[in-house]
Coordinates of C-alpha atoms and ligand atoms in Angstrom, one line a residue:
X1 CA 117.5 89.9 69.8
X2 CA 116.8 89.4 73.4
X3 CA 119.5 89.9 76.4
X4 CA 119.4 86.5 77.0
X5 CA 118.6 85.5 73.8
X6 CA 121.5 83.4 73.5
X7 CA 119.3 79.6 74.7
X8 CA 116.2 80.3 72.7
X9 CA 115.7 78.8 69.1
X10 CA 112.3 80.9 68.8
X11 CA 110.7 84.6 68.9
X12 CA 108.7 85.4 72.2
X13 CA 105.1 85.0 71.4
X14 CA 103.7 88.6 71.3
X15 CA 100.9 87.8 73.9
X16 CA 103.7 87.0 76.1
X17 CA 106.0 89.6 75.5
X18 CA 103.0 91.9 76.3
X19 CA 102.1 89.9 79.5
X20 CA 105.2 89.6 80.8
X21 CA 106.5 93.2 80.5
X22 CA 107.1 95.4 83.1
X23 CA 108.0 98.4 81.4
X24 CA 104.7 100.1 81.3
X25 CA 105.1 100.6 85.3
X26 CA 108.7 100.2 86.3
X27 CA 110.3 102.7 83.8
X28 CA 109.4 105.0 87.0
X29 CA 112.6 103.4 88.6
X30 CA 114.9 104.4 86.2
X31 CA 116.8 107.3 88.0
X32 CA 117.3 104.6 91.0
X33 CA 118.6 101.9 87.9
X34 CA 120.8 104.5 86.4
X35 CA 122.0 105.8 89.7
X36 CA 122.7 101.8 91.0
X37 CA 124.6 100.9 87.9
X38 CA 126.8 103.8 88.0
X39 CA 128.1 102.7 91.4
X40 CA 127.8 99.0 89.9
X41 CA 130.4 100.0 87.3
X42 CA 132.6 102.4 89.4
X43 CA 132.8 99.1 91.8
X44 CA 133.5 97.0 88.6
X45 CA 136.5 98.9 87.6
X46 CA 138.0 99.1 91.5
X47 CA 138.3 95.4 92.0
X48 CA 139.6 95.2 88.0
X49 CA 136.5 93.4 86.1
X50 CA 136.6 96.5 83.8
X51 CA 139.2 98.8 83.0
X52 CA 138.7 102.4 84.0
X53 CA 137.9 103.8 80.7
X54 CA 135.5 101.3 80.4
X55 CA 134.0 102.6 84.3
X56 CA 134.4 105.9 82.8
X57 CA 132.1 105.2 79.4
X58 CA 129.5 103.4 81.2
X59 CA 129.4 106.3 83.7
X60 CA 129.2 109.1 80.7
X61 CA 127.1 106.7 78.6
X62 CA 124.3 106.6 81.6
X63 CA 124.2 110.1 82.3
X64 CA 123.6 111.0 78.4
X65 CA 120.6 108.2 79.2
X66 CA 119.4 110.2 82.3
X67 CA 119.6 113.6 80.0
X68 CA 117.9 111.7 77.4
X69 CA 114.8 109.9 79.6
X70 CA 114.3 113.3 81.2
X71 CA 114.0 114.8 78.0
X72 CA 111.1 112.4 76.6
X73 CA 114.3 111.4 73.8
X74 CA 115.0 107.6 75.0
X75 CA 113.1 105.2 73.0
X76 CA 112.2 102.3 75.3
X77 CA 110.5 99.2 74.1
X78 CA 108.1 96.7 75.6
X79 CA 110.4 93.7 74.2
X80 CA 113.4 94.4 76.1
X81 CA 110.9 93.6 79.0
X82 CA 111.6 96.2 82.3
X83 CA 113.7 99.6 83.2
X84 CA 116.4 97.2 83.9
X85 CA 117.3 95.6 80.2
X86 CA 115.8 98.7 78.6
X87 CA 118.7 101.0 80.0
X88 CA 121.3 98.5 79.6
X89 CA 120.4 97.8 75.8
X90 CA 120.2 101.6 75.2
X91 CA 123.8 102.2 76.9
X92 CA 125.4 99.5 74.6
X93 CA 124.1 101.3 71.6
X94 CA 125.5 104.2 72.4
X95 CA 128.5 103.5 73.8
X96 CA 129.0 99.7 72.8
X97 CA 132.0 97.2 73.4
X98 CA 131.8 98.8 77.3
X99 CA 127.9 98.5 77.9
X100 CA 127.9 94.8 77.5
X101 CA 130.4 94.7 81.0
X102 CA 128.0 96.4 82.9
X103 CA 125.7 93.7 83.6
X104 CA 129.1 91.6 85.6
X105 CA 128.7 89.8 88.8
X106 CA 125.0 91.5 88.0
X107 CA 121.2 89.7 88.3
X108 CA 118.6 91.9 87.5
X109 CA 116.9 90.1 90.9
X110 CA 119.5 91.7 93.1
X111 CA 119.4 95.0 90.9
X112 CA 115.6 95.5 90.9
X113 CA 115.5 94.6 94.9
X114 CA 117.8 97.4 94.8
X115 CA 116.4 100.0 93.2
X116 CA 113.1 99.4 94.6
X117 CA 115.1 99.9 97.7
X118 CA 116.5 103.4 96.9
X119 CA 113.1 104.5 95.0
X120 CA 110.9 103.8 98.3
X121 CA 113.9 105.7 100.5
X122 CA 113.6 108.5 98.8
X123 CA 110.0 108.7 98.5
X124 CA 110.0 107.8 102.3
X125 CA 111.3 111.0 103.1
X126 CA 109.6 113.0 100.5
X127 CA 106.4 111.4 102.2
X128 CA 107.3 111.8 106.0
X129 CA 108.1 115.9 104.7
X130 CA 104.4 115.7 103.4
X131 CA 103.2 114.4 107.0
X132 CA 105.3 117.2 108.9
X133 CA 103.8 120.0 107.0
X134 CA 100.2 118.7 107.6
X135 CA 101.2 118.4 111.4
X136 CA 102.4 122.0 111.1
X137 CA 99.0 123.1 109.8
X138 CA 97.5 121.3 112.4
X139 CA 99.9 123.0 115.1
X140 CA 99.3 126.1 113.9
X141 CA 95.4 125.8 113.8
X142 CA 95.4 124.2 117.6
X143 CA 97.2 127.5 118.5
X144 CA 94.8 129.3 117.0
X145 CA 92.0 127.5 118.9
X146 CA 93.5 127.0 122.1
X147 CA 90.2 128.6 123.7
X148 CA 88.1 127.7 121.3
X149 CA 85.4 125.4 123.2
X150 CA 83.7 122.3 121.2
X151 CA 82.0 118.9 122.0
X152 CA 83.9 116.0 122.4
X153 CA 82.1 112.9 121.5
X154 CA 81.7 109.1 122.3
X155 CA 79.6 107.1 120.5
X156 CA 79.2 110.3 118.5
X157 CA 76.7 111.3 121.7
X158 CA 77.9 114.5 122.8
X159 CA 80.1 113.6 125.9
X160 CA 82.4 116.3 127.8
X161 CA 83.2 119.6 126.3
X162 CA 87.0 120.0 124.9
X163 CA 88.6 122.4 122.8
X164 CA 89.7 122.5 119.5
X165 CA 92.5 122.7 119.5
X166 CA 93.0 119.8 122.1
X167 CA 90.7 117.9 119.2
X168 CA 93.2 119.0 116.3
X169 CA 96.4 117.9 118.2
X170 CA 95.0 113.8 118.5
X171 CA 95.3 114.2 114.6
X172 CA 99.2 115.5 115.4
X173 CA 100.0 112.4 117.8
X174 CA 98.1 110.4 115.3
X175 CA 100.9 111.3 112.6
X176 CA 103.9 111.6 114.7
X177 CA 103.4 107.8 115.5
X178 CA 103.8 107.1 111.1
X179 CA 106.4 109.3 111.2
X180 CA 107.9 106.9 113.7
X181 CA 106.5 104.2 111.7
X182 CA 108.4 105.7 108.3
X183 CA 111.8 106.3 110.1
X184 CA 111.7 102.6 111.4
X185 CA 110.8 101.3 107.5
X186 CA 113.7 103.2 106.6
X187 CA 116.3 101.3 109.4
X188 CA 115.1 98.1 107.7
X189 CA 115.5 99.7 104.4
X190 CA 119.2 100.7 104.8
X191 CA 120.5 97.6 103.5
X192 CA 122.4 96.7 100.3
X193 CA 121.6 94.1 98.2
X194 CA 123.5 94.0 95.2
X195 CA 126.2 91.1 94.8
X196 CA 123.7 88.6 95.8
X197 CA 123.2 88.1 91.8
X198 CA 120.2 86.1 90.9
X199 CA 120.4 84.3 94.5
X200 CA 123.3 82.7 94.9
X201 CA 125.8 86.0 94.8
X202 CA 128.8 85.5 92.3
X203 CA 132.2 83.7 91.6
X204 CA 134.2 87.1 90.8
X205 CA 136.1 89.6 93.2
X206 CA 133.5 92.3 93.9
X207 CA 133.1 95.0 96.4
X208 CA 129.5 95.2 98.0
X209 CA 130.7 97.4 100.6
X210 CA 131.9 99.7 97.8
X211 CA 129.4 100.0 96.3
X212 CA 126.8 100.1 99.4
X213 CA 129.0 103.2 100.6
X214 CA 128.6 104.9 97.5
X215 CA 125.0 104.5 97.3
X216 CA 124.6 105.6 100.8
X217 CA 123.5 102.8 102.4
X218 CA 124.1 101.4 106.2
X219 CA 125.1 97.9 105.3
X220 CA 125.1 95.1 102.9
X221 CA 122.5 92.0 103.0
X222 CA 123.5 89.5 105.0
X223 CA 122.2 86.3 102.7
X224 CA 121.8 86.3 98.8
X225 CA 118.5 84.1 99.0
X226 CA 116.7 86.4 101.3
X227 CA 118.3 90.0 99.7
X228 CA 116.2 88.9 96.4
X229 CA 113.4 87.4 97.7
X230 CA 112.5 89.8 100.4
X231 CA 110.0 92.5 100.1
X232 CA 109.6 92.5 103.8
X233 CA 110.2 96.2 103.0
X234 CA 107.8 96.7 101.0
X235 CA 105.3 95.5 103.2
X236 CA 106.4 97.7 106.1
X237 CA 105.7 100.3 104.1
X238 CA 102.5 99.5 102.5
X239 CA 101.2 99.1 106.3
X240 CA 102.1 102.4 107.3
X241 CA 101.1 103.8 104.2
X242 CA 97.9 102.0 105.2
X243 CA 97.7 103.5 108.8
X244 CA 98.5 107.5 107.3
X245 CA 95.7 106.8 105.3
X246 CA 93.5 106.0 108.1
X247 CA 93.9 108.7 110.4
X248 CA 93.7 110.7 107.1
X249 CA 90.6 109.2 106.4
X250 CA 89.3 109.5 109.8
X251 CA 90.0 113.2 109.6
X252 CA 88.4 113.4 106.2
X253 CA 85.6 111.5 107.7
X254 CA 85.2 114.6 110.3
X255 CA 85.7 117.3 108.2
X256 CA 83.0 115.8 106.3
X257 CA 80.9 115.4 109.3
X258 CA 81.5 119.6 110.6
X259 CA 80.8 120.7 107.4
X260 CA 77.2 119.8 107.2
X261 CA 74.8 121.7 107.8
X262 CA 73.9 120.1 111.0
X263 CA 76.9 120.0 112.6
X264 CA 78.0 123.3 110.8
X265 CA 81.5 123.6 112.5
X266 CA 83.4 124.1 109.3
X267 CA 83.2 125.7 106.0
X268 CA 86.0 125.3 103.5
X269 CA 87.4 127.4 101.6
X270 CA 85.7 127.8 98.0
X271 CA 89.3 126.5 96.4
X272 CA 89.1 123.4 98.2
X273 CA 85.4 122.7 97.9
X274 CA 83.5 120.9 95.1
X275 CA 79.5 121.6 93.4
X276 CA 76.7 119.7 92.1
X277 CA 76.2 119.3 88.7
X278 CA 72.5 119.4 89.2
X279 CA 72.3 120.7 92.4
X280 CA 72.8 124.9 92.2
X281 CA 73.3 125.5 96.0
X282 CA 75.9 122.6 96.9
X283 CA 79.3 123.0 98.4
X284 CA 80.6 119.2 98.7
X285 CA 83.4 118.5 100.4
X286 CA 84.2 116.0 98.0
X287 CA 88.4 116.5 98.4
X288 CA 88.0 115.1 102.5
X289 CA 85.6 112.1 100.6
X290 CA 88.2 111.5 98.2
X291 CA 90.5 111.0 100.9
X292 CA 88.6 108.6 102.7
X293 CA 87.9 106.7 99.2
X294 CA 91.2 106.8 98.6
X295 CA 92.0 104.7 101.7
X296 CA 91.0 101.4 100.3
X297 CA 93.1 101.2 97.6
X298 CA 95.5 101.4 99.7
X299 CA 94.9 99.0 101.8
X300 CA 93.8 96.4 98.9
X301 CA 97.6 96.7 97.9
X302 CA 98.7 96.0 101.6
X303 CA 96.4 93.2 101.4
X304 CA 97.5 92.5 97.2
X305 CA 101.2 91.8 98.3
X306 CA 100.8 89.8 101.7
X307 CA 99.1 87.5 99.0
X308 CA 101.4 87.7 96.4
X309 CA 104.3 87.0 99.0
X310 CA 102.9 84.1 101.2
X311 CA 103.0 80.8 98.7
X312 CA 106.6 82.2 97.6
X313 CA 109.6 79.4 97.6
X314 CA 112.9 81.1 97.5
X315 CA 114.7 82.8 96.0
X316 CA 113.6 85.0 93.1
X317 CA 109.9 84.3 91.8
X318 CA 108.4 86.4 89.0
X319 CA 105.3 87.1 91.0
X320 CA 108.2 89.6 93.0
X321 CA 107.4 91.9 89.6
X322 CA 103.6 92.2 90.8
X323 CA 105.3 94.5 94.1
X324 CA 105.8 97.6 92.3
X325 CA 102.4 98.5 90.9
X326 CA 101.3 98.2 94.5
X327 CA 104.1 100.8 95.7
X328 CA 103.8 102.9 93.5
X329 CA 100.5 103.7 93.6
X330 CA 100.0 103.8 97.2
X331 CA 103.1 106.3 97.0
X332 CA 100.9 108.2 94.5
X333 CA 98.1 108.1 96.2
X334 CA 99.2 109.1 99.3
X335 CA 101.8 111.8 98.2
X336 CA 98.4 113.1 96.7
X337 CA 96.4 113.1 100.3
X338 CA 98.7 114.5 101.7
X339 CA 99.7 117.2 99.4
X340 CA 95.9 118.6 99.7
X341 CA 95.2 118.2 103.1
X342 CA 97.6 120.9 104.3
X343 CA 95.8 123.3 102.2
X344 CA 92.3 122.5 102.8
X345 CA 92.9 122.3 106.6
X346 CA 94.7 126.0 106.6
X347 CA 92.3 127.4 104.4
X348 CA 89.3 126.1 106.1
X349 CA 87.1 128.3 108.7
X350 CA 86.4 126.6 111.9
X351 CA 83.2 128.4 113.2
X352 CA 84.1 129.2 116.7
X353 CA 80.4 130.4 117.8
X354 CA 78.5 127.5 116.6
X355 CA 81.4 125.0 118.0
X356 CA 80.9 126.7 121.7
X357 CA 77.1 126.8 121.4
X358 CA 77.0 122.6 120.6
X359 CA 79.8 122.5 123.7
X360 CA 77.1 124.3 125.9
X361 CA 74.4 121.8 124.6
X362 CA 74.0 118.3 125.7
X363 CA 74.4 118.5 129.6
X364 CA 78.4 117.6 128.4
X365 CA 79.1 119.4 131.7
X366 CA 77.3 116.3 134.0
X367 CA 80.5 114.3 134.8
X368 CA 81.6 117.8 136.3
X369 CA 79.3 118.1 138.6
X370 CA 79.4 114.6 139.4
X371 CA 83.1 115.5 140.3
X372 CA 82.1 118.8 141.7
X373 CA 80.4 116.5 144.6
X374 CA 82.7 113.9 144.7
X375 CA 85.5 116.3 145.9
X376 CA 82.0 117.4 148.4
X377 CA 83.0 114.1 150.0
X378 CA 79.8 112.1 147.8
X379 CA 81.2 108.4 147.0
X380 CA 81.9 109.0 143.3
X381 CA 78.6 105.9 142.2
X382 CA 76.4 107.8 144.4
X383 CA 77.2 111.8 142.8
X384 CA 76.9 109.7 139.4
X385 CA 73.6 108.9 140.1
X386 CA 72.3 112.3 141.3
X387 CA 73.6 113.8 138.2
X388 CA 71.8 111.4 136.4
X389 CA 68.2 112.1 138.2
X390 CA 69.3 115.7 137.7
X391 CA 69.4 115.6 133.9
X392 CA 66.3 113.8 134.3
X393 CA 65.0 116.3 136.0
X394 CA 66.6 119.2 133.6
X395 CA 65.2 117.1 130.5
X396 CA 61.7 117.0 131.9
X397 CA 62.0 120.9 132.6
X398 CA 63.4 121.4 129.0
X399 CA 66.5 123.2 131.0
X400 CA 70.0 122.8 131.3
X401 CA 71.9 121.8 134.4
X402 CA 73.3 125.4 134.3
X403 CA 70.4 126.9 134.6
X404 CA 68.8 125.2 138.2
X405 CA 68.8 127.0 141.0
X406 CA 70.9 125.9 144.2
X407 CA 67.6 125.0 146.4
X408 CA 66.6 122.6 142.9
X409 CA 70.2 121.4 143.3
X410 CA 70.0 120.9 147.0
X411 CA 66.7 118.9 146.7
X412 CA 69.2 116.2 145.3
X413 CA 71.9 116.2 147.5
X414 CA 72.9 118.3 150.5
X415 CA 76.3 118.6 148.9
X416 CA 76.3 121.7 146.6
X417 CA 76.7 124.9 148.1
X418 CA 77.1 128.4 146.6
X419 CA 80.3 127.2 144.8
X420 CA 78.7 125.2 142.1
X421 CA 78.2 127.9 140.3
X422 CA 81.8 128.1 139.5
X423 CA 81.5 124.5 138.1
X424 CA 79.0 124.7 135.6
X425 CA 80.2 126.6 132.6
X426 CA 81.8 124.6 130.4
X427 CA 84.9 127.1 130.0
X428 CA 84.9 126.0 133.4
X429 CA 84.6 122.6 133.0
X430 CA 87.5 122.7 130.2
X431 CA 90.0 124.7 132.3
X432 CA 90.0 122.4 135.3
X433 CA 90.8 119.8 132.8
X434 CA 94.7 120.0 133.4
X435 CA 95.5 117.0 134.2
X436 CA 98.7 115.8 131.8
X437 CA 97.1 115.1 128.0
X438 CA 93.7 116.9 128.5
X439 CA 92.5 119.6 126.9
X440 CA 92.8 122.3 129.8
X441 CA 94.7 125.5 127.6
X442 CA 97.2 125.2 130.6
X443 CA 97.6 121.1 129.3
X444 CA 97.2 122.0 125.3
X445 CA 100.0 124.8 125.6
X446 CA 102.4 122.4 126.9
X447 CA 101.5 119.8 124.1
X448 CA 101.8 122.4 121.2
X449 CA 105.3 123.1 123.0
X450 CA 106.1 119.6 122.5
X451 CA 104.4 119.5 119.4
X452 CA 106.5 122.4 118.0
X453 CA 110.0 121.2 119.4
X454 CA 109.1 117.9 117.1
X455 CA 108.5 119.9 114.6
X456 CA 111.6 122.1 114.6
X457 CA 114.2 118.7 115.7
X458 CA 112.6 117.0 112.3
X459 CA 113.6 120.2 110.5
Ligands
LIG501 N1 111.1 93.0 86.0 C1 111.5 92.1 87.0 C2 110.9 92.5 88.3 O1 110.4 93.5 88.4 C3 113.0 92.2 87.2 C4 113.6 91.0 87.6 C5 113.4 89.9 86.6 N2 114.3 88.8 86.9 C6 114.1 87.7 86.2 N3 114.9 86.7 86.4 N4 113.1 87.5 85.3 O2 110.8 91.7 89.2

């Protein structure tokens, strides 16, 4: 017999029993059910819907069902639909008369848009924990390599020489923006919104503050309609799900990049690092791949629950049930990045002598001596396009700019002097780099100071 069995004349169809259930997926939710209905029933017996033996059962009754679950003893089945009827049937069989009050003043549209609720804060800071100790690794690495010189690119031309770790700590900013991103889901998260029943809240005496408070959240919902309707929520956090993966793809994407054998700026450790089936010599960095695979499924479920949510009339729809195999999996998936990143990036060997021999390559030290005249008094345009007939010049000579002599220099502009030389090398050219935000040591140690006192304040 079905919970709300009580208006039907005929069995479910088994296709639709089948179609319809969301037990297959959602039985992940049932610490948050178990957890909400406890408060539900504590709350129940305050205002005097149920007696406080009968608070007490249900209390007892649910945590035998926790201890059971976790033990792989709870039978659930597919006909009692979801998590939500699933627990509340098993709790009346064991306990009885007292498991059929729990469901009072009780939809399960406000209880699923509450547990959905507590599962994705939790998991929210699990997550944003995941982020802070791959922005550790990352700190720890730039410190490492705060002399360590390497290209930086544009257009992935070789452009003006940075260093590593200057390169490593865009990756930290990258992240500390989604942590922002995942504290400020979390505001909007903070909300409570059981006792908005099915939509239009109930007739009995309940306390929503109550039970809010006990379940540690900020406020209550402010409108039954929306509280079960809205997945806003979920949304937000599908979107900066979406934007960790990115920069975690766009990482993986370089680490892919350095570890071939023409760029040949990493090697990864063996433990992180895949073969060929076929191929005897490989070493694929297939994990950094993976990573920026993984990326599009999550955004496809981004992009899956904007759709699902746009042609929605209030209040409650059943397409609301088609939100959860989207979070969950994008929690899955990116717990899962995350989780290997750290690793592979603090086991992996950046190779410092091939990363300052590509720095020294590619004339990336041009807009310096373009500067270099400029402060010689030369209108910026004009020292622009000396440098240019220069590495014309060089490129025609099969030299660098490093290696001309001052009367070569002098032939295209009366500017350089003896001085020049001081200009040319790109540790040279890195080092006067200090302006605030550039990759001068001077200007990186300050940022991995910042870095670190973000690091320790999230602690
Ligand atoms: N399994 C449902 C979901 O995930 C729970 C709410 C169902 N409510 C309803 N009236 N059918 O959305």
């Amino acid at each position: 017999m079905k919970l709300w069995g009580g208006r039907f004349r005929k069995e479910t169809d088994r296709l639709v029993e089948d179609f319809h259930s969301s037990l297959s997926f959602d039985r992940r939710l049932y610490r948050q059910d178990i957890r909400g209905s406890m408060a539900h029933a504590r709350m129940l017996a305050a205002v005097g819907l149920i007696s406080p033996e009968e608070a007490g059962e249900i209390v007892r009754g649910l945590e035998e069902l926790l201890a059971d679950i976790e033990a792989g003893r709870a039978s659930f089945e597919v006909g009692a639909e979801d998590i939500h009827m699933n627990i509340e049937k098993l709790l009346t069989e064991k306990i009885g008369e007292a498991g059929k009050k729990l469901h009072t003043a009780r939809s399960r549209n406000d209880q699923v848009a509450l547990d959905l609720r507590l599962y994705l804060k939790d998991e929210i800071r699990e997550i944003s924990r995941l982020l802070a100790r791959l922005q550790e690794v990352l700190v720890d690495l730039a410190e490492k390599h705060l002399f360590t010189l390497m290209p930086g690119y544009t257009h992935l031309q070789k452009a003006q020489p940075v260093t590593l770790a200057h390169h490593l700590l865009a990756y930290f900013e990258m992240f500390e923006r989604d942590q922002g991103r995942l504290e400020d889901c979390l505001k909007r998260l903070d909300v409570c919104p059981l006792g908005s029943g099915a939509l239009a809240g109930t007739t009995l005496p309940i306390d929503r503050r109550l039970v809010a408070t006990e379940l540690g959240f900020k406020d209550i919902s402010a409108n039954s309609l929306d509280a079960v309707s809205d997945r806003d929520f979920a949304v937000e956090f599908l979107a900066a799900a979406s934007l960790i993966m990115m920069h975690l793809s766009r990482l993986g994407e370089e680490i892919v990049l350095w570890c071939t054998e023409e760029f040949g700026f990493l090697e990864l450790d063996d433990a992180y690092s895949t073969g060929s089936s076929m191929m005897p010599q490989k070493k694929n960095p297939d994990v950094a791949e993976l990573v920026r695979g993984k990326t599009g499924r999550v955004y496809g479920h981004l992009m899956g629950l904007l759709t699902v949510l746009k042609g929605l009339p209030l209040a409650y729809n059943k397409d609301l049930q088609e939100d959860k195999e989207a979070v969950f999996d994008t929690v899955d998936t990116l717990k899962g990045c995350l989780l290997v990143m750290a690793p592979l990036l603090a086991t992996a060997r950046f190779k410092e002598e091939r990363l300052g021999e590509a720095a020294r390559q590619g004339f990336s030290n041009a807009t310096d001596v373009a500067e270099y005249l400029v402060m010689k008094g030369v209108p910026f345009r004009e020292a622009h396009r000396i440098v240019g007939s220069l590495v014309l010049y060089c490129l025609d000579k099969g030299c660098a700019l490093n290696d001309l002599s001052l009367e070569e220099l002098r032939r295209y502009s009366p500017a350089f002097e003896e001085d020049i030389s001081d200009y040319l090398t790109v540790e040279a050219c890195v080092k006067r780099r200090k302006v605030p935000g550039g990759p001068a040591p001077e200007a990186v140690r300050e940022a991995l100071a910042r870095a670190r006192s973000i690091l320790a304040r999230r602690e």
